[in-house]
mmCIF file of C-alpha atoms and ligand atoms in Angstrom:
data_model
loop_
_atom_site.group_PDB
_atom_site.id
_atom_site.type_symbol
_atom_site.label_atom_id
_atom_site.label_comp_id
_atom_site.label_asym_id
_atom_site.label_seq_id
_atom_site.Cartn_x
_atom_site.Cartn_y
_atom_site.Cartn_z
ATOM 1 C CA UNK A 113 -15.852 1.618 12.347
ATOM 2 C CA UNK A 114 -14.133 -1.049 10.155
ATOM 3 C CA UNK A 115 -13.500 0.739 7.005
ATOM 4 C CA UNK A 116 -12.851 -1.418 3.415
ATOM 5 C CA UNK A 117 -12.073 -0.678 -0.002
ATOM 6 C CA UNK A 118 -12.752 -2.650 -2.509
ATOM 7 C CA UNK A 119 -11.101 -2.424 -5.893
ATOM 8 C CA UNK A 120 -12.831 -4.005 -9.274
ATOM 9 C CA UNK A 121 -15.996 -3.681 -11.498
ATOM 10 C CA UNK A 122 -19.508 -4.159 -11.447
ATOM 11 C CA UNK A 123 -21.402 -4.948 -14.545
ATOM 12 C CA UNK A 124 -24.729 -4.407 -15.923
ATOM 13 C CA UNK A 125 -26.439 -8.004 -16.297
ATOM 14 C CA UNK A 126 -28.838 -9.159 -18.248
ATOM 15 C CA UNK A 127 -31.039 -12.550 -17.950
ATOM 16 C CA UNK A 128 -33.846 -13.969 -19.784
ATOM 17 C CA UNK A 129 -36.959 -14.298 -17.860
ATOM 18 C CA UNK A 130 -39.591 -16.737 -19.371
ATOM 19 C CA UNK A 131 -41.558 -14.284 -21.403
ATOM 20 C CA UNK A 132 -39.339 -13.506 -23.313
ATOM 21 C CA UNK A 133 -38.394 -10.399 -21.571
ATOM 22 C CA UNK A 134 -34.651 -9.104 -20.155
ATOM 23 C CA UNK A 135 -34.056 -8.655 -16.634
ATOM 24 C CA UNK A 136 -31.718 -5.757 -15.607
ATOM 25 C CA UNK A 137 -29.666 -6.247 -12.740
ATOM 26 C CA UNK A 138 -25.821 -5.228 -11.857
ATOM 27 C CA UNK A 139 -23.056 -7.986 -10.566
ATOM 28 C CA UNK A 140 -19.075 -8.466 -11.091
ATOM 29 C CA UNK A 141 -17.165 -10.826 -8.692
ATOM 30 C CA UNK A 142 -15.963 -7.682 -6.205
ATOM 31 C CA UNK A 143 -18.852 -6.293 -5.946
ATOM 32 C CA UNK A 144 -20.963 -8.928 -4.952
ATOM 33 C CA UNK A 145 -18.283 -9.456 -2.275
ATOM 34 C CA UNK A 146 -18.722 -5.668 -1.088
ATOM 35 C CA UNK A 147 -22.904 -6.349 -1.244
ATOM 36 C CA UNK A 148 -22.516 -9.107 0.974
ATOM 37 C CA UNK A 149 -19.937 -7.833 3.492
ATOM 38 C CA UNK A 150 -22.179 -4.902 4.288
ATOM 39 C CA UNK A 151 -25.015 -6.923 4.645
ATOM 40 C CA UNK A 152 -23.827 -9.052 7.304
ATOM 41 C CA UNK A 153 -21.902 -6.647 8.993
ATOM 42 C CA UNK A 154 -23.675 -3.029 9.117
ATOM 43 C CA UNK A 155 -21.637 -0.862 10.990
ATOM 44 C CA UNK A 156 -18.385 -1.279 8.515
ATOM 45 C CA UNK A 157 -18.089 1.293 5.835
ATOM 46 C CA UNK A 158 -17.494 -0.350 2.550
ATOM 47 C CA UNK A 159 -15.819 1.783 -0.577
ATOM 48 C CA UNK A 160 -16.412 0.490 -3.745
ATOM 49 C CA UNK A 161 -13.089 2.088 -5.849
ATOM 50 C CA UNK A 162 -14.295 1.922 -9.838
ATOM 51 C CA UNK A 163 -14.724 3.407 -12.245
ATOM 52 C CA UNK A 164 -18.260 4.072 -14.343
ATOM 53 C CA UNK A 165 -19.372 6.423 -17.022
ATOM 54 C CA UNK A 166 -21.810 9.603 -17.156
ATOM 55 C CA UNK A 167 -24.316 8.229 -18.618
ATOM 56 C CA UNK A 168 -28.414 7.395 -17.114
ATOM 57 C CA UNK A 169 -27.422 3.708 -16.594
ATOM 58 C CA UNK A 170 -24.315 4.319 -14.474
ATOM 59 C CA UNK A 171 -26.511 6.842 -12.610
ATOM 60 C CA UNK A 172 -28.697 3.692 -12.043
ATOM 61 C CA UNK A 173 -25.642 1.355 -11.272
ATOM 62 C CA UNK A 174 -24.389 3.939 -8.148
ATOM 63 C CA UNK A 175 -27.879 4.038 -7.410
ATOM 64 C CA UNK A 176 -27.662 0.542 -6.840
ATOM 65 C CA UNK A 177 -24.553 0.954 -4.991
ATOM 66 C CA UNK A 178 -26.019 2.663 -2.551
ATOM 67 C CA UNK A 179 -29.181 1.117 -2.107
ATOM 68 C CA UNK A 180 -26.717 -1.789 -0.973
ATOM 69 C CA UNK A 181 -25.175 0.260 1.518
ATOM 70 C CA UNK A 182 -21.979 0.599 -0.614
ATOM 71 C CA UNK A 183 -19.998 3.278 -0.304
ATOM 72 C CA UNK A 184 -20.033 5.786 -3.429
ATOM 73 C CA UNK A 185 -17.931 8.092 -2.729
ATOM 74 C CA UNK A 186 -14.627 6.299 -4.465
ATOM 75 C CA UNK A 187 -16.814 5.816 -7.428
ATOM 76 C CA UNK A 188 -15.407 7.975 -10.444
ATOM 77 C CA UNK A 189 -16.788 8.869 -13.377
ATOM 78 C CA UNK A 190 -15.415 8.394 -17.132
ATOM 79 C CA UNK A 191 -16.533 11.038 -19.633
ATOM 80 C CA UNK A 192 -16.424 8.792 -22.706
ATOM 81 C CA UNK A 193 -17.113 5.098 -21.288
ATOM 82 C CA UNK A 194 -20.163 3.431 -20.275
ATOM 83 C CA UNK A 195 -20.028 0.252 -17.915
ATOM 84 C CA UNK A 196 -19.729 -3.373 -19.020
ATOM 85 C CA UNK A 197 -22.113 -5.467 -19.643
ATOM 86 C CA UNK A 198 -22.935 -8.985 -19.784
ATOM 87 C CA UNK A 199 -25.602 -11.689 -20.881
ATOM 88 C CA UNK A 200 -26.473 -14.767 -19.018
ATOM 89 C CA UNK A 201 -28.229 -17.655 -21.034
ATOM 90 C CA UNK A 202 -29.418 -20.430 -20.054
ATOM 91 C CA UNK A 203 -30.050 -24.189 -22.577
ATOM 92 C CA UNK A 204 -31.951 -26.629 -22.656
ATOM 93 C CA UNK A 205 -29.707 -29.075 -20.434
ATOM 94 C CA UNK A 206 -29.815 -25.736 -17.943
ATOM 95 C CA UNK A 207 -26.448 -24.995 -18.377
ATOM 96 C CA UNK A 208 -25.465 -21.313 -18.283
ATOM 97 C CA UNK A 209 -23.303 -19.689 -20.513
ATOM 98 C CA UNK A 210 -21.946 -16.009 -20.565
ATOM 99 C CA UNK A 211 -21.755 -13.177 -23.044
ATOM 100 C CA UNK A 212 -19.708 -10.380 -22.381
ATOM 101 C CA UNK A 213 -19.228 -6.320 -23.506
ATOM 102 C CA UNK A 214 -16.523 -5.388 -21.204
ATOM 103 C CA UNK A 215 -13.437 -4.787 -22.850
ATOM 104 C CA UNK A 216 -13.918 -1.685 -23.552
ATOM 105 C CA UNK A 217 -15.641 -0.384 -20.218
ATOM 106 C CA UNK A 218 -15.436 2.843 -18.114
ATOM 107 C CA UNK A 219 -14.305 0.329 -15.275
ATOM 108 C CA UNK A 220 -10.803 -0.520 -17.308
ATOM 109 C CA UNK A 221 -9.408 3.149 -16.289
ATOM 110 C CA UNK A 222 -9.870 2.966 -13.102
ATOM 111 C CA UNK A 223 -6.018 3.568 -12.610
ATOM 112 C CA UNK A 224 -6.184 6.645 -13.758
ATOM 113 C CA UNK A 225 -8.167 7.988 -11.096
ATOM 114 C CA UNK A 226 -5.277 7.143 -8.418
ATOM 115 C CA UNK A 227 -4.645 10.853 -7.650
ATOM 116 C CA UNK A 228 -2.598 11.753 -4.302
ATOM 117 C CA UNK A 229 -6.087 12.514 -2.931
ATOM 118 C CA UNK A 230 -7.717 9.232 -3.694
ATOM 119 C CA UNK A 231 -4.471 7.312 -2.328
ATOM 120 C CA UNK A 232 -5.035 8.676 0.591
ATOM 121 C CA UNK A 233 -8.340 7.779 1.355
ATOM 122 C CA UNK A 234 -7.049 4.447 0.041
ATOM 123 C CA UNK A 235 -3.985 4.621 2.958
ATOM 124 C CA UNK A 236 -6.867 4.918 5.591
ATOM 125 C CA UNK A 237 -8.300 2.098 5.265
ATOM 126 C CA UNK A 238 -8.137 -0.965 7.301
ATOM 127 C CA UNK A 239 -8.653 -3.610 4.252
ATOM 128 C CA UNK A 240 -8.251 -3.508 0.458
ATOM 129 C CA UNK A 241 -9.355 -6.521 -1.446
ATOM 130 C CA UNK A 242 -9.143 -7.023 -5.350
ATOM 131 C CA UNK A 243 -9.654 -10.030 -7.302
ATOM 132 C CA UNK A 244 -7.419 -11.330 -10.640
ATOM 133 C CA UNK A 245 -10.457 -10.057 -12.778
ATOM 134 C CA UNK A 246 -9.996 -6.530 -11.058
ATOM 135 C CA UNK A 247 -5.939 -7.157 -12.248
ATOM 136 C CA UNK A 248 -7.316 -8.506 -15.621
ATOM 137 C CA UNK A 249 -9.612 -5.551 -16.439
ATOM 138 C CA UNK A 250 -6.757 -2.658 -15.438
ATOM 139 C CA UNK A 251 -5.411 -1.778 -18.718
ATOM 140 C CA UNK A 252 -2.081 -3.531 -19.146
ATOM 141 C CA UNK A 253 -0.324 -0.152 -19.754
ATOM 142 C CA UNK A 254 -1.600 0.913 -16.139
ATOM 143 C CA UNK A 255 -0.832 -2.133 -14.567
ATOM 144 C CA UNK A 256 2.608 -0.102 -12.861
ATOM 145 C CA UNK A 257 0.160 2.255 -11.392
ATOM 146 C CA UNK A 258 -1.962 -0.458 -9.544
ATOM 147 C CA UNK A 259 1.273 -2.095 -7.794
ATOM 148 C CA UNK A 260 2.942 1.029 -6.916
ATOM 149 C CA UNK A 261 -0.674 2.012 -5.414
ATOM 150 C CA UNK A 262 -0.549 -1.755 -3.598
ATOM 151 C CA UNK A 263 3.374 -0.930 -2.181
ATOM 152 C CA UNK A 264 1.980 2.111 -1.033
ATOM 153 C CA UNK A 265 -1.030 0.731 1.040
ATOM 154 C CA UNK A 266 1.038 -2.145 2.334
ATOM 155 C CA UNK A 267 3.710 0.231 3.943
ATOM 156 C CA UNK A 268 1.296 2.069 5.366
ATOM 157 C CA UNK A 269 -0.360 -1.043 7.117
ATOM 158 C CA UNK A 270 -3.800 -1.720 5.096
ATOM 159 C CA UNK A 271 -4.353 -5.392 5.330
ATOM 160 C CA UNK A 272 -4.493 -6.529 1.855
ATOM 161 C CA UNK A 273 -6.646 -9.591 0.659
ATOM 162 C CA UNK A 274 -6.864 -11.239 -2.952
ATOM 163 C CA UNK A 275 -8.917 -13.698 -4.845
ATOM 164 C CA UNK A 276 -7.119 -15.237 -8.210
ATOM 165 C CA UNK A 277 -10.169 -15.703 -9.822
ATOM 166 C CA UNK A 278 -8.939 -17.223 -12.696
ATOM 167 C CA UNK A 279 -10.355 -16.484 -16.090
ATOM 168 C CA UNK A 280 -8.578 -17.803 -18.828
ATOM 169 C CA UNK A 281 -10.743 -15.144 -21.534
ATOM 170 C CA UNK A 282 -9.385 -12.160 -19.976
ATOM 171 C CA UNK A 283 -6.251 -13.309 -20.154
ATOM 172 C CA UNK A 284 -3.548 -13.435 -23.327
ATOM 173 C CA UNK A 285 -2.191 -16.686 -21.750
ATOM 174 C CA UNK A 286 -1.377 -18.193 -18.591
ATOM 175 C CA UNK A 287 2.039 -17.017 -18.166
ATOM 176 C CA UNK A 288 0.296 -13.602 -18.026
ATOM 177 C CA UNK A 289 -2.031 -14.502 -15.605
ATOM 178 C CA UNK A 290 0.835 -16.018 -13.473
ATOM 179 C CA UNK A 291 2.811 -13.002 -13.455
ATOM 180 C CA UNK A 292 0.280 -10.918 -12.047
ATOM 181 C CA UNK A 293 -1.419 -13.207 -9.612
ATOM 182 C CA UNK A 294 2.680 -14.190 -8.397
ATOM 183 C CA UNK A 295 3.100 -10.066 -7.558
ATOM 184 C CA UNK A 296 -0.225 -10.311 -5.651
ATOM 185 C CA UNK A 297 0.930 -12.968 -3.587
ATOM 186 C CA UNK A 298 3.493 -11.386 -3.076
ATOM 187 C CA UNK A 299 2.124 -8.382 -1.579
ATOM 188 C CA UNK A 300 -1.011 -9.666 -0.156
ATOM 189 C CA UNK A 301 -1.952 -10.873 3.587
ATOM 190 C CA UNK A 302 -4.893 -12.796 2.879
ATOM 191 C CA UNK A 303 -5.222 -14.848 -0.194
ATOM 192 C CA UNK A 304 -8.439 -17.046 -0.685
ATOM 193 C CA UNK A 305 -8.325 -19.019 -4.517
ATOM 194 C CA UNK A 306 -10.977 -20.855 -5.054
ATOM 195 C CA UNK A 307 -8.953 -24.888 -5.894
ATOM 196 C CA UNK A 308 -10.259 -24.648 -9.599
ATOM 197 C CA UNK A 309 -8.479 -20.754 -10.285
ATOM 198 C CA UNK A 310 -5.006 -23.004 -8.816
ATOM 199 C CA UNK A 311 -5.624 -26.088 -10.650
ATOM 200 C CA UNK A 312 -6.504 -24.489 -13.881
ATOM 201 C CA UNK A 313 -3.611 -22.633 -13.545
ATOM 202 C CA UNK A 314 -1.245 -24.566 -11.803
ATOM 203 C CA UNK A 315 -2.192 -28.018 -12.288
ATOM 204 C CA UNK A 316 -3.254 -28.272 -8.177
ATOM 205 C CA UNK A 317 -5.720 -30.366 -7.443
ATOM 206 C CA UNK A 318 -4.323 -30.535 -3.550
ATOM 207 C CA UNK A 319 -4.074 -28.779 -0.951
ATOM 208 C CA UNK A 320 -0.453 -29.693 0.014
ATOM 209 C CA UNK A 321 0.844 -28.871 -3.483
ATOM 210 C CA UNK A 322 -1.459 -25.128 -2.859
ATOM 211 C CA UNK A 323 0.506 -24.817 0.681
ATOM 212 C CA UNK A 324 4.018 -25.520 -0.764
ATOM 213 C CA UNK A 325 3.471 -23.339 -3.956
ATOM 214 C CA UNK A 326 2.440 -20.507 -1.368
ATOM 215 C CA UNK A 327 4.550 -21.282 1.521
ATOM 216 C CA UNK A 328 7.230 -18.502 -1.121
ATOM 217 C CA UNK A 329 5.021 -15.832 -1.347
ATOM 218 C CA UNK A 330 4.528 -15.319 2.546
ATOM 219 C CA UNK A 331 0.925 -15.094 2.977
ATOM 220 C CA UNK A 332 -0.214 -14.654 6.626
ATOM 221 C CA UNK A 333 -3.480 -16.623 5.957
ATOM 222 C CA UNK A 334 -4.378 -18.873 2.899
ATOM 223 C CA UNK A 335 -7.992 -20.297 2.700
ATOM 224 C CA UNK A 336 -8.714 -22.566 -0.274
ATOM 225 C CA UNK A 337 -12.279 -23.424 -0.895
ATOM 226 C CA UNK A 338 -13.058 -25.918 -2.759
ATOM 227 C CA UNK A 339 -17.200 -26.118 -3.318
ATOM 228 C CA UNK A 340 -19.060 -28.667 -1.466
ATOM 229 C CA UNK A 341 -16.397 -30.258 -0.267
ATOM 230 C CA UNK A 342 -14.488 -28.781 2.068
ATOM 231 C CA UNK A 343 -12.311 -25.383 2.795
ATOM 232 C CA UNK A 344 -8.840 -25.973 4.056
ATOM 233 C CA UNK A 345 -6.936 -23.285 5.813
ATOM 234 C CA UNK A 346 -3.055 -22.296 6.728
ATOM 235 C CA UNK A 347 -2.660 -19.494 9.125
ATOM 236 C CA UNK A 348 0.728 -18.985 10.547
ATOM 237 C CA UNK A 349 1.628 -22.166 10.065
ATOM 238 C CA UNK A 350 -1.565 -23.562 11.500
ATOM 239 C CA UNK A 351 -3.422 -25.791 9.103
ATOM 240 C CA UNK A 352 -7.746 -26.155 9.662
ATOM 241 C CA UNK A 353 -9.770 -28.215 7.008
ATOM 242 C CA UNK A 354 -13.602 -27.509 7.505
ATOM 243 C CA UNK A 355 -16.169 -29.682 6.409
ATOM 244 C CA UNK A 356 -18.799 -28.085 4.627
ATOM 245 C CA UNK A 357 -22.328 -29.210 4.846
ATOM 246 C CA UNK A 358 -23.676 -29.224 0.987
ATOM 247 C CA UNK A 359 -26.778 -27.762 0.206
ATOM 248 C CA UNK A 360 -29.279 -29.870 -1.020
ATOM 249 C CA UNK A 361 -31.611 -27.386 -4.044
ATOM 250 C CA UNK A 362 -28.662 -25.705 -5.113
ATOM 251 C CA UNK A 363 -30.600 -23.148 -7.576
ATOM 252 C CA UNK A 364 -27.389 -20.800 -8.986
ATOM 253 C CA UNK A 365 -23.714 -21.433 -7.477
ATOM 254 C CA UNK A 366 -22.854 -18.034 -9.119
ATOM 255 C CA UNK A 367 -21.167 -15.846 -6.268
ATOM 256 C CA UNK A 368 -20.689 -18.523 -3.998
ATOM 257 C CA UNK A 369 -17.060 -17.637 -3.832
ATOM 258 C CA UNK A 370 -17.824 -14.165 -4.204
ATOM 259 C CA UNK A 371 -20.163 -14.455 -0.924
ATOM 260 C CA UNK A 372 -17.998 -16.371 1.107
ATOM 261 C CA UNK A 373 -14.813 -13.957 0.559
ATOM 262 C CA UNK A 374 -17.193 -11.082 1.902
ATOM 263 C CA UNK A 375 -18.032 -13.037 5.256
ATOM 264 C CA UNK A 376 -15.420 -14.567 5.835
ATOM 265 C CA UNK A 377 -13.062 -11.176 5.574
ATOM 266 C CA UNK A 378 -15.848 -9.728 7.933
ATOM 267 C CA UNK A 379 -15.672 -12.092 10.585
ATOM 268 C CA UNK A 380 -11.804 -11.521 10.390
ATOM 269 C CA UNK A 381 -11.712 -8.297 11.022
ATOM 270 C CA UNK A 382 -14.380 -8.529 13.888
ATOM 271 C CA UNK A 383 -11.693 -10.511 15.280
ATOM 272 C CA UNK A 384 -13.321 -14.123 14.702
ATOM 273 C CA UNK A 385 -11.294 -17.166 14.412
ATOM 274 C CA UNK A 386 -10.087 -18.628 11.162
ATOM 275 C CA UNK A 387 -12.564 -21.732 11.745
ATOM 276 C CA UNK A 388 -15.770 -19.796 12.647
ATOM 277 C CA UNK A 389 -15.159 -17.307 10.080
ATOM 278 C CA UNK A 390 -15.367 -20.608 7.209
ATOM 279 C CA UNK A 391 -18.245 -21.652 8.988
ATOM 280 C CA UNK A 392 -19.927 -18.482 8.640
ATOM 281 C CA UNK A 393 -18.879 -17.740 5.116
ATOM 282 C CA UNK A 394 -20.310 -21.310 4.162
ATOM 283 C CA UNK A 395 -23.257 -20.555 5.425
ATOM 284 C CA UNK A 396 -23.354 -17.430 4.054
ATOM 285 C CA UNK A 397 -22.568 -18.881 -0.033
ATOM 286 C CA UNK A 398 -24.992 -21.896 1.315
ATOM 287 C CA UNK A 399 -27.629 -19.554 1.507
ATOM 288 C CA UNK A 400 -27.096 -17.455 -1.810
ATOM 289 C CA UNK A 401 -26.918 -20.457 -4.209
ATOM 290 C CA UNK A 402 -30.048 -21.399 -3.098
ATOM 291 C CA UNK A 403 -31.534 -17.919 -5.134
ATOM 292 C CA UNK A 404 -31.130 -17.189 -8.928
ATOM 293 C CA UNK A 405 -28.312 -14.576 -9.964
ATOM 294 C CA UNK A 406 -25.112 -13.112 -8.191
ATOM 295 C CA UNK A 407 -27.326 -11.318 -5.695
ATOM 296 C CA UNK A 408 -29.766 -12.633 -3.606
ATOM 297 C CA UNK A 409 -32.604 -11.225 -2.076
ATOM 298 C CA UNK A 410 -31.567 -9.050 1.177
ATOM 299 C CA UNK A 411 -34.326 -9.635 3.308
ATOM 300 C CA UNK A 412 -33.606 -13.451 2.897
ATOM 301 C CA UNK A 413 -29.344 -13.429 3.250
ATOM 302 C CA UNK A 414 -29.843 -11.491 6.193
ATOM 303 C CA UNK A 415 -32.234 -12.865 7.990
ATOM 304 C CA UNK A 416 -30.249 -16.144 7.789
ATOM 305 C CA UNK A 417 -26.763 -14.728 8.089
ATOM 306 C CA UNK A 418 -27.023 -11.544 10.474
ATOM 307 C CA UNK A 419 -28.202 -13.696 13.671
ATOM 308 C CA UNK A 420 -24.902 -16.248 13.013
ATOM 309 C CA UNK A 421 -22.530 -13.274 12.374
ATOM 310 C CA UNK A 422 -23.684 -11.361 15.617
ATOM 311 C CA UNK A 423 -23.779 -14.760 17.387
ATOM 312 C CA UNK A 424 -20.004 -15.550 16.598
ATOM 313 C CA UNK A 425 -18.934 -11.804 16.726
ATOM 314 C CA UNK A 426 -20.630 -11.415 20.339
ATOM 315 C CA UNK A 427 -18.213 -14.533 21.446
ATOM 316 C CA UNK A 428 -15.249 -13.634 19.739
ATOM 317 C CA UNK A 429 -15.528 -10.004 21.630
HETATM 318 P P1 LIG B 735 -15.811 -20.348 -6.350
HETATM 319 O O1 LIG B 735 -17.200 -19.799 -6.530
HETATM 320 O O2 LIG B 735 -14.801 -19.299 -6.009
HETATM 321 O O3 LIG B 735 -15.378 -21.316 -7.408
HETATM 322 P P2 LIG B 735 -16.507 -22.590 -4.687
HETATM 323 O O4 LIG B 735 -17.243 -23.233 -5.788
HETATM 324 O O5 LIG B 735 -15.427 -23.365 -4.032
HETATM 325 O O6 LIG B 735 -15.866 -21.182 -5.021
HETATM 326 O O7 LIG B 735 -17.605 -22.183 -3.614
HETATM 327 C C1 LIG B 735 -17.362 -21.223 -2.615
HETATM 328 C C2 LIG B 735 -18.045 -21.651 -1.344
HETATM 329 O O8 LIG B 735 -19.437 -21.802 -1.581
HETATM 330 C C3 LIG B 735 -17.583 -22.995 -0.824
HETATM 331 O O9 LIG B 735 -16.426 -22.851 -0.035
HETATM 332 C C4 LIG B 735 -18.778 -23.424 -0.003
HETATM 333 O O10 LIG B 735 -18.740 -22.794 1.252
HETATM 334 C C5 LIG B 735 -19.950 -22.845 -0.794
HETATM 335 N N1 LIG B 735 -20.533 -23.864 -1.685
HETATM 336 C C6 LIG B 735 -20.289 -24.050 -3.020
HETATM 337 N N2 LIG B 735 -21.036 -25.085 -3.498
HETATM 338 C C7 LIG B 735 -21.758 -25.553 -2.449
HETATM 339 C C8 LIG B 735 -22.739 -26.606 -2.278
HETATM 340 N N3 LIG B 735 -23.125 -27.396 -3.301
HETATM 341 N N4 LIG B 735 -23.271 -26.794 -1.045
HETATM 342 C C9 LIG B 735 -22.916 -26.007 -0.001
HETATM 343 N N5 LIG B 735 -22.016 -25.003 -0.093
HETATM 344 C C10 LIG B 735 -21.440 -24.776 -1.292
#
């Protein structure tokens, strides 16, 4: 069994329905990449490593967790913080715009639960994938902790895969940012930016500027997606762009990235090729922004995912 961990937060999120009324549900960029790797591929054993508090609604949040098939068991628990929170609203035009209560979250010391024990669940796995908001929420103090922790699970052969994720908020400036994201290219074997985190950033609006900034930091396999358009990939020198085929009632792109990281690092590890595994992660974000939220329903992303992932796994075996 394929066993990943997967290193952020997950907030508690809030959305007006019509009435008037709040809707409760629970998101954060990592962990809707841990919901939908587990949904499209079962038999791996996904470990979500945060942090939450002691509180009713964390015990509602793991609850979550595991109703999701997520692995709780690297889930720790603060004695004085609750989780973050957020607020989705929506204007007139239908444009969405976020508020967040995060900064001072149980999920920010997570790095103080890296104890000898938890490393070495850590060291067994055969993935670990963070994001730059999982770097942005580790308190800056602890940052030393988090890349002596990513040294360690490189030597001992975890496969390590990152998404920038830019967010300019949760960062004091963009040299910051840069620093950080820089070490995790550094250290990671699979990096997958979405073209806006690099040309926010970076001032990349191209692929070949992308590939020659990262042809430094030797990354096995760099996949750049870049919405509706197309995803281009570099792996070991071989280069694949793949068309994408754009949805037509796009309802919500949020998670779209989010989704396709989770497939697409799936099909990897199930051994399919670069190219199949964009086409199934496409499909995969095709189908979730065509549902409201960061989490779509589970009966409908599987039933249109699982019979293309056990399709392309069955050839690639
Ligand atoms: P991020 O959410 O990280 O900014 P993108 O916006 O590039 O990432 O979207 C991630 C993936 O979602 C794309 O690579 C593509 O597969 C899919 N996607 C995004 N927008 C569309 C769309 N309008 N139609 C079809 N697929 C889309």
């Amino acid at each position: 069994m394929k066993n990943v961990y997967i290193l952020g937060e997950c907030m508690v999120e809030l959305s007006r329905t019509g009435d008037g009324l709040l809707k409760q549900s629970y998101a954060g960029d990592v962990y809707n990449t841990a919901v939908y790797l587990k949904r499209a591929f079962d038999d791996f054993n996904v470990n979500f490593f945060t942090a939450v508090g002691e509180d009713s609604l964390s015990d509602d949040m793991v609850a979550a967790f595991e109703t999701e098939g997520v692995n709780t068991e690297m889930v720790q628990r603060s004695k004085d913080k609750a989780p973050g929170l957020y607020m989705i609203s929506v204007d007139e035009q239908g444009e969405r715009s976020f508020s967040y209560w995060r900064s001072d979250s149980a999920a920010r010391q997570i790095m103080q639960f890296v104890s000898a024990e938890n490393v070495g669940y850590l060291c067994m796995g055969d993935l670990f994938f963070f994001s730059g908001i999982s770097l942005a929420v580790i308190a800056p103090n602890e940052r030393d902790i988090f890349w002596q922790l990513l040294r360690k699970l490189k030597d001992s052969g975890v496969r390590i895969a990152f998404d920038p994720n830019y967010r300019a908020r949760m960062w004091s400036d963009k040299t910051e940012a840069k620093i950080q994201f820089e070490r995790a290219f550094r250290l990671s074997d699979v990096v997958l930016p979405g073209i806006d985190d690099l040309s926010q950033l970076y001032g990349f609006t191209e692929f070949n500027k992308i590939q020659d900034f990262c042809s430094a930091f030797g990354i096995e396999e760099l996949v750049v997606k870049n919405g509706p358009d197309s995803v281009c990939c570099i792996r070991n020198g071989e280069f694949n762009e793949v068309a994408i085929k754009p949805v037509q009632q796009v309802v919500d792109t949020t998670s779209a990235g989010d989704s396709f990281n989770g497939v697409y690092l799936g099909a990897r590890m199930s051994g399919v090729e670069v190219v199949e595994a964009v086409n199934l992660a496409a499909a995969a974000a095709g189908e979730v922004i065509q549902h409201p939220g960061a989490i779509a329903p589970k009966d409908a992303f599987e039933q249109a995912i699982r019979p293309l992932v056990d399709q392309s796994v069955a050839v690639a075996s």
